[in-house]
């Protein structure tokens, strides 16, 4: 084993301790994203424009979670135990993307970027992306949802996981893929940013509900399986004194329990936003009717009046 991959059973302190990673790509990405976001927020404040504190906290919490899950001891144990690797996958796909998306980084980019110099080029690229067919296709449910589910069913049931993890940089590549798949799925569901395609509330709720049901089934399948679905972690888990099949059952339990919690919260958020928007539209329609009248109601009353006159 590599010297930074643990050779002792996992402990809480072991998970939380820093490790000397050979190439901490995702922690570096998290630091860059956090710095860029804070720069945008500061620019907004300097210009006297308000930016919600809760969005800033959400995005920075997502960046901190990304750095922790891929930069502390949990990353090292993710190379040795399937259960820890599954925990990383679930966090990268289900917990971190909602935190990042709810931070509305796209809106912050459009509002805080200067309209001259390099900023002008950045805005032109952003607007071109919003109008592109590729972005519309990439954020379509017909792409995002299958990609999201492939990260579970296709990866483990079709034996792709062993092939990819055996490659140099395969572990890191999968982590990047998990994060991208989670973000692509989450953006159409939760994002308040300008988008090239926008789902209605019913479509968002249906997407989340379908993902939750299929994902729960995957977790149960892992828990009841009597054979190993992935061989990569067998030798390393035995070296740590952990039964590989039991470790796989723990991974399934995580997928069924920990993995479902963020999905349930997403569904509740979508339903709340749906109810809020319908209530707002209803109140606006009532105010308009009070001020200008309701054409449908006026027409119905006129119809009743004609019937009354004919009756007399």
C-alpha atoms as one frame of an Amber mdcrd trajectory, in Angstrom:
protein
   0.000   0.000   0.000   0.968   3.630  -0.454   2.381   5.131   2.719  -0.570
   7.494   3.209  -3.193   4.737   2.916  -3.970   3.522   6.468  -2.979   0.102
   7.763  -4.936   0.324  11.044  -8.708  -0.045  11.623 -10.681   3.179  11.171
 -11.500   5.490  14.059 -13.279   8.831  14.250  -9.985  10.645  14.773  -8.520
   8.710  11.873 -11.320   9.929   9.613 -10.883  13.552  10.687  -7.082  13.727
  10.678  -5.279  15.429   7.758  -3.375  13.160   5.383  -0.522  14.032   2.978
  -2.339  13.404  -0.303  -0.155  13.198  -3.417  -2.439  15.495  -5.424  -5.274
  17.138  -3.433  -7.241  18.237  -6.508 -10.710  18.518  -5.000  -9.615  20.295
  -1.800  -7.819  22.793  -4.046 -10.957  23.197  -6.173 -12.989  23.759  -2.996
 -10.588  26.471  -1.828 -10.682  28.243  -5.216 -14.483  28.125  -5.363 -14.807
  29.478  -1.816 -12.336  32.305  -2.507 -14.058  33.264  -5.780 -17.478  33.231
  -4.136 -16.311  35.382  -1.220 -14.717  37.811  -3.670 -18.072  38.166  -5.423
 -19.932  38.668  -2.138 -17.434  41.311  -0.988 -17.775  43.113  -4.298 -21.554
  43.160  -3.843 -21.245  44.586  -0.337 -18.730  47.253  -1.434 -21.161  48.377
  -4.144 -23.956  48.589  -1.580 -25.920  45.670  -3.018 -27.401  43.062  -0.732
 -26.641  39.338  -0.965 -28.404  36.777   1.262 -26.243  35.563   4.137 -27.865
  32.136   4.062 -26.788  31.613   0.458 -23.206  32.507   1.369 -23.254  30.114
   4.334 -24.723  27.341   2.181 -22.084  27.649  -0.548 -19.156  27.907   1.870
 -20.454  24.919   3.819 -20.529  22.968   0.568 -16.930  23.964  -0.177 -15.834
  23.010   3.347 -17.569  19.637   3.036 -15.886  19.008  -0.314 -12.459  19.803
   1.138 -13.074  17.624   4.202 -14.480  14.574   2.408 -11.582  14.502  -0.075
  -8.742  15.963   1.998  -8.892  14.391   5.445  -8.379  10.836   6.661 -11.721
   9.767   5.229 -10.122  10.105   1.790  -7.336   7.704   2.762  -9.793   5.143
   4.153 -11.841   5.569   0.968  -9.029   3.753  -0.836  -9.236   0.807   1.574
 -12.904   0.301   2.520 -15.945   0.110   0.263 -18.184   1.539   2.975 -16.044
   4.676   3.272 -15.859   5.004  -0.496 -19.670   4.763  -0.634 -19.924   7.427
   2.078 -17.735   9.686  -0.053 -19.829   8.983  -3.140 -23.097   9.738  -1.363
 -21.708  12.953   0.081 -20.273  14.108  -3.240 -23.495  13.358  -5.120 -26.234
  14.139  -2.611 -25.038  16.390   0.207 -22.527  18.770  -1.373 -24.329  19.685
  -4.659 -27.483  21.039  -2.940 -25.321  23.216  -0.679 -23.433  24.606  -3.666
 -26.511  25.076  -5.859 -28.531  26.818  -3.132 -25.695  29.338  -2.908 -26.792
  30.610  -6.380 -23.233  31.058  -7.676 -24.504  31.798 -11.192 -26.596  34.755
 -10.052 -23.706  36.040  -7.940 -21.398  35.775 -10.961 -23.770  37.781 -13.162
 -24.354  40.475 -10.531 -20.833  40.932  -9.183 -18.680  40.604 -12.302 -17.561
  43.981 -13.743 -18.816  44.812 -17.239 -15.428  45.889 -18.579 -12.044  44.265
 -19.140 -11.784  40.583 -18.283 -15.182  40.726 -16.566 -16.850  41.526 -19.876
 -15.385  38.375 -21.438 -16.505  36.294 -18.447 -20.059  37.609 -18.779 -20.090
  36.944 -22.526 -19.029  33.353 -21.909 -21.681  32.955 -19.189 -24.452  34.315
 -21.412 -23.307  32.146 -24.312 -23.510  29.119 -22.034 -27.052  30.019 -21.002
 -28.109  30.179 -24.647 -26.253  27.062 -25.829 -28.022  23.899 -26.911 -25.324
  21.848 -25.211 -26.163  23.338 -21.807 -29.875  22.750 -22.437 -29.122  19.124
 -23.325 -26.743  18.622 -20.404 -29.281  19.824 -17.836 -32.146  17.868 -19.352
 -33.688  15.164 -17.111 -33.052  12.711 -19.949 -29.313  13.185 -19.375 -28.935
  14.138 -15.719 -31.132  11.412 -14.196 -29.682   8.464 -16.194 -26.146   9.708
 -15.477 -27.027   9.977 -11.799 -28.386   6.427 -11.672 -25.504   5.034 -13.748
 -23.167   6.151 -10.960 -24.811   3.475  -8.814 -26.317   0.691 -10.954 -24.038
   0.860 -13.970 -20.872   1.375 -11.962 -21.304  -1.542  -9.578 -23.621  -4.000
 -11.327 -21.770  -3.828 -14.649 -18.297  -4.187 -13.040 -17.088  -0.787 -14.208
 -15.990   0.183 -10.694 -13.213  -2.417 -10.509 -11.932  -1.445 -13.964 -11.842
   2.273 -13.202 -10.405   1.976  -9.696  -7.569  -0.176 -11.068  -6.434   2.720
 -13.272  -3.952   5.354 -12.057  -6.055   8.225 -10.829  -9.201   6.119 -11.117
 -10.317   6.865  -7.550  -9.925  10.609  -8.055 -11.606  10.420 -11.448 -14.659
   8.762  -9.928 -14.840  11.390  -7.198 -14.835  14.141  -9.814 -17.477  12.258
 -11.790 -19.669  11.798  -8.710 -19.546  15.514  -7.954 -20.355  16.509 -11.541
 -23.230  14.014 -11.774 -24.679  15.297  -8.508 -24.440  18.923  -9.620 -26.032
  18.215 -13.011 -28.943  16.459 -11.300 -29.384  19.103  -8.602 -29.261  22.268
 -10.732 -32.619  21.760 -12.545 -34.258  20.722  -9.266 -33.055  23.380  -6.806
 -31.337  26.196  -8.675 -32.765  29.723  -8.649 -30.101  30.871 -11.135 -30.898
  31.719 -14.768 -30.932  28.414 -16.661 -31.161  27.407 -20.335 -33.958  24.999
 -19.370 -36.245  25.155 -16.344 -38.451  22.370 -15.036 -41.844  23.104 -13.570
 -42.482  22.164  -9.960 -44.207  18.911 -10.854 -41.241  17.844 -12.989 -38.804
  18.648 -10.195 -40.784  16.672  -7.635 -41.080  13.724 -10.039 -37.305  13.716
 -10.656 -36.498  13.692  -6.940 -39.125  11.052  -6.163 -37.893   8.744  -8.938
 -34.282   9.105  -7.813 -35.206   8.413  -4.192 -37.087   5.204  -5.023 -34.405
   3.785  -7.314 -31.638   4.801  -4.959 -33.305   3.135  -1.965 -33.623  -0.090
  -3.961 -29.893   0.016  -4.717 -29.075   0.298  -1.017 -31.315  -2.643  -0.139
 -29.737  -4.696  -2.928 -26.282  -4.089  -1.484 -27.428  -5.075   1.996 -28.996
  -8.394   0.974 -26.384  -9.429  -1.608 -24.601 -12.636  -0.645 -21.548 -11.993
  -2.850 -19.143  -9.126  -3.416 -20.118  -6.682  -6.159 -16.672  -5.076  -6.212
 -13.365  -6.833  -5.590 -11.089  -3.799  -5.363 -11.528  -3.373  -1.614 -11.448
  -7.060  -0.633  -7.722  -7.353   0.158  -7.405  -3.926   1.782 -10.449  -4.434
   4.027  -9.103  -7.821   5.165  -5.773  -6.138   5.959  -7.676  -3.773   8.257
  -9.473  -6.668   9.948 -12.819  -5.955   8.281 -14.919  -8.631   6.548 -15.403
  -7.441   2.918 -18.984  -8.727   2.707 -19.919  -7.049   5.970 -18.260  -3.871
   4.737 -20.436  -4.074   1.604 -23.546  -4.431   3.765 -22.520  -1.304   5.668
 -22.149   0.483   2.325 -25.675  -0.610   1.410 -26.987   0.605   4.739 -25.392
   3.987   4.126 -26.929   4.168   0.647 -30.363   3.321   2.066 -30.253   5.616
   5.111 -27.703   8.411   4.817 -28.252   8.656   1.085 -32.004   9.095   1.414
 -31.864  11.980   3.918 -30.622  14.682   1.486 -33.105  13.455  -1.125 -35.986
  13.778   1.319 -34.863  17.305   2.229 -34.686  18.195  -1.473 -38.222  16.896
  -1.996 -39.517  18.906   0.974 -37.765  22.024  -0.359 -39.311  21.537  -3.817
 -42.791  21.028  -2.358 -42.405  24.114  -0.149 -41.302  26.229  -3.112 -44.216
  24.858  -5.166 -46.712  25.773  -2.430 -45.141  29.212  -1.940 -45.228  30.066
  -5.638 -48.836  28.902  -6.035 -49.858  30.917  -2.983 -48.061  34.002  -4.303
 -49.706  33.690  -7.722 -53.116  33.161  -6.132 -52.737  36.241  -3.953 -51.589
  38.328  -6.932 -54.554  37.139  -8.991 -56.930  38.021  -6.145 -55.466  41.522
  -5.854 -55.771  42.052  -9.597 -59.375  40.840  -9.558 -60.209  43.225  -6.719
 -58.731  46.151  -8.639 -59.768  45.328 -12.225 -62.412  42.653 -11.916 -62.321
  39.012 -12.922 -63.210  38.551 -16.628 -64.287  34.949 -16.147 -66.444  35.791
 -13.146 -67.916  38.832 -14.918 -68.772  36.722 -17.959 -70.404  34.089 -15.772
 -72.461  36.692 -13.943 -73.548  38.186 -17.273 -74.611  34.733 -18.432 -76.696
  34.248 -15.284 -78.254  37.648 -15.827 -79.341  36.738 -19.360 -80.893  33.537
 -18.080 -82.767  35.474 -15.428 -84.046  37.968 -18.009 -85.206  35.159 -20.310
 -87.021  33.554 -17.393 -88.949  36.714 -16.757
